[in-house]
XYZ file of C-alpha atoms in Angstrom:
376
model
C 30.723 -6.962 25.850
C 33.523 -5.637 23.641
C 32.954 -8.617 21.353
C 29.320 -7.664 20.903
C 30.255 -4.087 20.032
C 32.427 -5.388 17.219
C 29.770 -7.788 15.935
C 28.677 -5.664 12.996
C 32.256 -4.967 11.947
C 32.887 -8.695 11.694
C 29.792 -9.788 9.831
C 29.524 -6.681 7.648
C 32.477 -5.991 5.378
C 32.597 -2.785 3.394
C 30.071 -2.990 0.605
C 31.313 -2.608 -2.957
C 29.072 -0.938 -5.503
C 27.274 -3.482 -7.634
C 27.784 -1.238 -10.617
C 31.483 -2.057 -10.733
C 32.976 -5.361 -11.845
C 34.114 -7.369 -8.849
C 36.151 -9.937 -10.701
C 35.747 -13.679 -10.658
C 34.395 -15.038 -7.397
C 35.972 -17.975 -5.621
C 34.495 -21.408 -6.270
C 31.511 -22.414 -4.159
C 32.688 -25.929 -3.416
C 35.403 -27.044 -1.046
C 37.798 -28.907 -3.331
C 39.568 -30.500 -0.353
C 36.579 -32.390 1.026
C 36.685 -36.129 1.522
C 35.247 -38.078 -1.445
C 33.410 -40.243 1.095
C 31.249 -37.306 2.192
C 28.048 -36.482 0.291
C 28.807 -34.527 -2.885
C 26.575 -31.655 -1.740
C 28.702 -30.904 1.350
C 30.684 -27.714 0.787
C 32.303 -27.576 4.214
C 31.970 -29.377 7.536
C 33.791 -28.187 10.637
C 33.657 -28.354 14.435
C 34.044 -25.138 16.438
C 35.029 -25.161 20.078
C 35.604 -22.038 22.184
C 35.271 -19.944 19.023
C 38.019 -21.720 17.097
C 37.847 -24.258 14.312
C 39.015 -27.659 15.475
C 41.909 -28.804 13.316
C 41.530 -32.100 11.505
C 43.979 -34.155 9.495
C 41.330 -34.764 6.865
C 37.908 -33.264 6.006
C 35.291 -34.419 8.487
C 32.083 -36.173 7.579
C 28.925 -34.882 9.317
C 28.805 -38.054 11.420
C 32.426 -37.686 12.533
C 31.929 -33.993 13.300
C 28.873 -34.648 15.442
C 30.684 -37.431 17.287
C 33.473 -34.980 18.223
C 30.910 -32.428 19.419
C 29.133 -34.966 21.631
C 32.435 -36.084 23.086
C 34.280 -32.772 23.592
C 31.619 -30.052 23.224
C 31.342 -27.129 20.804
C 29.144 -27.111 17.723
C 29.327 -28.298 14.133
C 28.670 -26.076 11.111
C 27.810 -27.940 7.916
C 27.342 -26.163 4.590
C 25.554 -27.851 1.688
C 24.783 -26.765 -1.847
C 21.641 -28.103 -3.555
C 21.604 -31.536 -1.899
C 19.391 -34.296 -3.213
C 16.949 -36.090 -0.949
C 19.299 -39.066 -0.696
C 22.322 -36.871 0.097
C 20.456 -35.021 2.831
C 18.728 -38.043 4.382
C 21.743 -39.149 6.447
C 22.381 -35.663 7.810
C 18.696 -35.192 8.644
C 18.706 -38.459 10.557
C 21.961 -37.680 12.359
C 20.711 -34.339 13.666
C 17.044 -35.242 14.120
C 15.706 -32.622 11.684
C 11.954 -32.387 11.233
C 10.718 -34.092 8.020
C 8.716 -31.040 6.903
C 11.760 -28.777 7.208
C 13.905 -31.352 5.405
C 11.412 -31.497 2.542
C 11.443 -27.701 2.227
C 15.238 -27.589 2.289
C 15.606 -30.157 -0.486
C 12.865 -28.867 -2.787
C 13.727 -25.170 -2.392
C 11.589 -22.376 -3.909
C 10.320 -21.557 -0.441
C 8.943 -18.322 0.939
C 11.184 -16.583 3.535
C 10.059 -17.820 6.935
C 10.963 -18.918 10.448
C 9.678 -22.211 11.849
C 10.288 -23.519 15.364
C 10.543 -27.218 16.122
C 11.338 -28.969 19.403
C 15.121 -28.808 19.214
C 15.803 -26.595 16.220
C 14.893 -23.486 14.277
C 14.383 -23.577 10.513
C 14.938 -20.263 8.717
C 14.602 -19.532 5.005
C 16.343 -16.554 3.397
C 16.037 -15.379 -0.195
C 19.353 -14.110 -1.520
C 19.363 -11.389 -4.179
C 22.119 -10.781 -6.715
C 22.213 -7.771 -9.036
C 22.841 -8.729 -12.663
C 25.168 -6.271 -14.368
C 24.019 -4.883 -17.734
C 25.229 -2.080 -19.981
C 21.731 -0.885 -20.812
C 18.298 -1.859 -19.579
C 16.282 -3.592 -22.298
C 12.905 -5.298 -22.481
C 14.660 -8.631 -21.807
C 17.216 -7.535 -19.197
C 17.495 -9.611 -16.048
C 18.011 -7.149 -13.214
C 17.978 -9.383 -10.125
C 18.761 -13.051 -9.666
C 17.473 -14.915 -6.616
C 18.767 -17.825 -4.604
C 17.964 -19.382 -1.251
C 19.735 -20.147 2.002
C 18.011 -22.468 4.480
C 19.390 -22.602 8.018
C 18.890 -25.269 10.686
C 19.876 -23.934 14.100
C 20.296 -26.305 17.045
C 22.079 -26.294 20.388
C 25.208 -27.901 19.008
C 24.824 -27.695 15.257
C 24.214 -25.232 12.450
C 23.373 -26.459 8.935
C 23.056 -24.268 5.857
C 21.480 -25.492 2.622
C 22.094 -23.175 -0.304
C 20.264 -23.137 -3.646
C 21.270 -21.101 -6.685
C 24.577 -20.018 -8.129
C 24.861 -16.922 -5.927
C 25.073 -16.339 -2.189
C 28.213 -18.283 -1.283
C 28.907 -18.237 2.470
C 32.614 -19.082 2.221
C 33.813 -15.510 2.872
C 31.362 -15.119 5.744
C 32.645 -18.316 7.372
C 36.216 -17.063 7.126
C 35.294 -13.701 8.689
C 33.592 -15.433 11.599
C 36.582 -17.708 12.093
C 38.726 -14.586 12.418
C 36.702 -13.553 15.501
C 36.802 -16.444 18.001
C 35.072 -14.419 20.740
C 32.018 -13.933 18.539
C 31.994 -17.491 17.218
C 32.115 -18.758 20.804
C 28.519 -17.575 21.175
C 27.508 -20.627 19.192
C 25.062 -21.306 16.347
C 22.935 -18.215 17.064
C 25.909 -15.985 16.211
C 26.182 -17.723 12.833
C 22.451 -17.288 12.217
C 22.696 -13.567 12.924
C 25.748 -13.224 10.679
C 23.908 -14.876 7.779
C 20.787 -12.739 8.311
C 22.899 -9.591 8.419
C 24.832 -10.702 5.326
C 21.630 -11.339 3.362
C 20.065 -7.999 4.340
C 23.275 -6.155 3.464
C 22.965 -7.740 0.030
C 19.427 -6.360 -0.217
C 20.683 -2.846 0.553
C 23.385 -3.031 -2.120
C 20.948 -4.392 -4.735
C 18.383 -1.699 -3.849
C 21.000 0.991 -4.531
C 21.789 -0.539 -7.929
C 18.106 -0.903 -8.858
C 17.603 2.737 -7.871
C 20.150 3.702 -10.542
C 18.186 1.751 -13.177
C 14.943 3.441 -12.166
C 16.597 6.869 -12.227
C 17.876 6.148 -15.737
C 14.418 5.181 -17.007
C 12.813 8.136 -15.222
C 15.272 10.540 -16.826
C 14.531 9.164 -20.295
C 10.769 9.343 -19.778
C 10.758 12.943 -18.607
C 13.452 14.250 -20.951
C 12.214 16.876 -23.458
C 11.495 15.555 -26.943
C 13.672 16.414 -29.885
C 10.896 18.208 -31.707
C 8.318 20.562 -30.343
C 9.306 19.913 -26.719
C 7.077 16.812 -26.617
C 8.687 13.616 -25.257
C 8.140 10.564 -27.431
C 8.441 8.328 -24.348
C 10.480 5.132 -24.059
C 9.734 1.516 -24.774
C 7.065 0.551 -22.243
C 8.356 -3.029 -22.269
C 11.565 -1.826 -20.584
C 9.613 -0.257 -17.741
C 7.405 -3.308 -17.378
C 10.441 -5.612 -17.276
C 12.014 -3.500 -14.542
C 8.730 -3.579 -12.637
C 8.686 -7.393 -12.801
C 12.230 -7.547 -11.431
C 11.279 -5.198 -8.586
C 8.331 -7.476 -7.820
C 10.748 -10.416 -7.554
C 12.843 -8.325 -5.183
C 9.772 -7.506 -3.071
C 8.871 -11.197 -2.765
C 12.246 -11.811 -1.158
C 12.188 -8.857 1.226
C 8.629 -8.483 2.488
C 8.038 -11.966 4.002
C 11.357 -11.885 5.886
C 10.455 -8.911 8.082
C 8.198 -10.875 10.448
C 10.782 -13.650 11.106
C 13.433 -11.037 11.928
C 11.049 -9.304 14.325
C 10.327 -12.619 16.044
C 14.030 -13.352 16.423
C 14.604 -9.917 17.945
C 11.559 -9.713 20.224
C 10.712 -13.193 21.512
C 13.086 -15.037 23.858
C 14.147 -18.344 22.317
C 16.088 -21.177 23.893
C 18.373 -21.525 20.901
C 19.243 -17.818 20.560
C 21.893 -16.343 22.840
C 20.470 -13.255 24.676
C 23.571 -11.233 23.787
C 23.010 -11.991 20.105
C 19.232 -11.588 20.055
C 19.266 -7.812 20.466
C 21.248 -7.498 17.245
C 18.464 -9.104 15.244
C 16.542 -5.892 15.946
C 19.154 -3.986 13.971
C 18.761 -6.447 11.087
C 14.977 -6.020 11.236
C 15.337 -2.213 11.112
C 17.539 -2.369 8.021
C 15.174 -4.856 6.434
C 12.199 -2.569 7.104
C 14.046 0.272 5.385
C 14.749 -1.885 2.345
C 11.101 -2.972 2.250
C 9.947 0.656 2.228
C 12.447 1.381 -0.528
C 11.243 -1.539 -2.658
C 7.594 -0.566 -2.161
C 8.562 2.934 -3.249
C 10.202 1.462 -6.355
C 6.962 -0.298 -7.237
C 4.848 2.841 -6.838
C 7.377 4.987 -8.697
C 7.484 2.552 -11.625
C 3.683 2.636 -11.776
C 3.826 6.414 -12.052
C 6.607 6.283 -14.637
C 4.687 3.739 -16.710
C 1.517 5.848 -16.611
C 3.482 8.996 -17.480
C 5.163 7.208 -20.377
C 1.824 6.005 -21.748
C 0.372 9.492 -21.346
C 3.318 11.003 -23.206
C 2.946 8.471 -25.993
C -0.735 9.400 -26.235
C 0.108 13.112 -26.330
C 2.700 12.493 -29.028
C 0.154 10.569 -31.089
C -2.373 13.382 -30.688
C 0.283 15.852 -31.791
C 0.959 13.784 -34.890
C -2.766 13.593 -35.661
C -3.108 17.363 -35.329
C -0.291 17.893 -37.800
C -1.772 15.398 -40.224
C -5.144 17.093 -39.907
C -3.610 20.545 -40.451
C -1.815 19.480 -43.629
C -4.963 17.764 -44.854
C -6.830 21.074 -44.431
C -4.182 22.907 -46.464
C -4.152 20.305 -49.225
C -7.954 20.382 -49.398
C -7.902 23.847 -51.045
C -5.922 22.964 -54.225
C -7.709 19.615 -54.300
C -11.074 21.402 -54.416
C -9.948 23.893 -57.071
C -8.454 21.175 -59.260
C -11.569 19.114 -58.771
C -13.822 21.965 -59.929
C -11.774 22.781 -63.003
C -11.385 19.134 -63.820
C -15.107 18.901 -64.658
C -16.087 19.132 -68.340
C -18.520 22.056 -68.267
C -18.681 24.506 -71.138
C -19.244 27.569 -69.023
C -16.560 27.801 -66.315
C -15.361 30.992 -64.494
C -12.587 32.669 -66.488
C -12.180 29.534 -68.602
C -11.272 31.435 -71.779
C -9.492 34.366 -70.116
C -5.825 34.678 -70.985
C -4.722 35.111 -67.360
C -7.320 32.827 -65.822
C -4.920 29.961 -65.061
C -2.195 31.961 -63.254
C -4.805 33.944 -61.335
C -6.539 30.799 -60.071
C -3.179 29.263 -59.122
C -2.144 32.424 -57.303
C -5.406 32.610 -55.392
C -4.997 28.941 -54.392
C -1.447 29.528 -53.123
C -2.503 32.611 -51.136
C -5.350 30.718 -49.466
C -3.030 27.786 -48.589
C -0.415 30.136 -47.125
C -3.077 31.895 -45.078
C -4.351 28.607 -43.673
C -0.778 27.461 -42.929
C -0.003 30.674 -41.044
C -3.183 30.469 -38.999
C -2.620 26.825 -38.040
C 0.996 27.461 -37.130
C 0.051 30.429 -34.947
C -2.411 28.194 -33.096
C 0.196 25.485 -32.514
C -1.133 22.915 -34.951
C 2.052 22.897 -37.041
């Protein structure tokens, strides 16, 4: 069982923060593949006793399956966005169910687990965090892709959609642990599930930083009067939409992981099955975190709108206060602007400065009273 104890160390490399540039990733396609193979095939290999069977040239799926039927082991085929014509031969060779084949080719599927007579069909949504200097109303925070897995007794087929989620590094890590790979296709399925969920955890940490940034801006004191002016609500709404996309990838996957960990299945090695429970636990934690993001963003959005409303009310109070002050000289000027013969102190030598002085005193008194009451 020492191999099983090291399972997580093999399929889970140290995670690197998504906030830091990771450089240019390796190409998704296998540039050494045989031109005779379908263009969508990224890699095709036979594994026997946990080791990759050496071949003088890249194998076609038909050749790989012929070796497996003759000498044992299993074949692992990786494809990237195959067309219906490209996938038809492989589907026929391995006896894949037509409904699963249709889902794998068309993509845009909900995460799920489907059981057929001789195979399992699993759909994973991959999540990639999109780096950005500053969150804007148009920022793309998460980018999704898909990995479909066909698991059989002697074959494992992955169909990947989207520019992210390459499984090349994962394949190499598994090849470095022959004892684990000897467990067969179910070990590969667990490794992919664990890899996808680890990606969720890393993306959740990065999204948390974005939410913290927006939350800090919303609840920061305003520059004037201690009243926050709020932030652009479109930024919060955009982040909420990205979190919703994240939730659509995480939430539906929990039930399939629970089924893989709880129900005995012919195609899942018993030594591997118990480790799906660990994947399900991590997935449940991410789901709770994403649901918390959604609720927190609702609260932040409501608080931001409330602050904007308070700021508008504050502006209206100030406008009203200044209008009250200006009303006094307006009234006086309006009275003395009328052409009546008999006006108070109209012919008095000091009438004009006295009236102006009285007006100024009244305005200053009103200003002081309004300021003391917090209107200015």
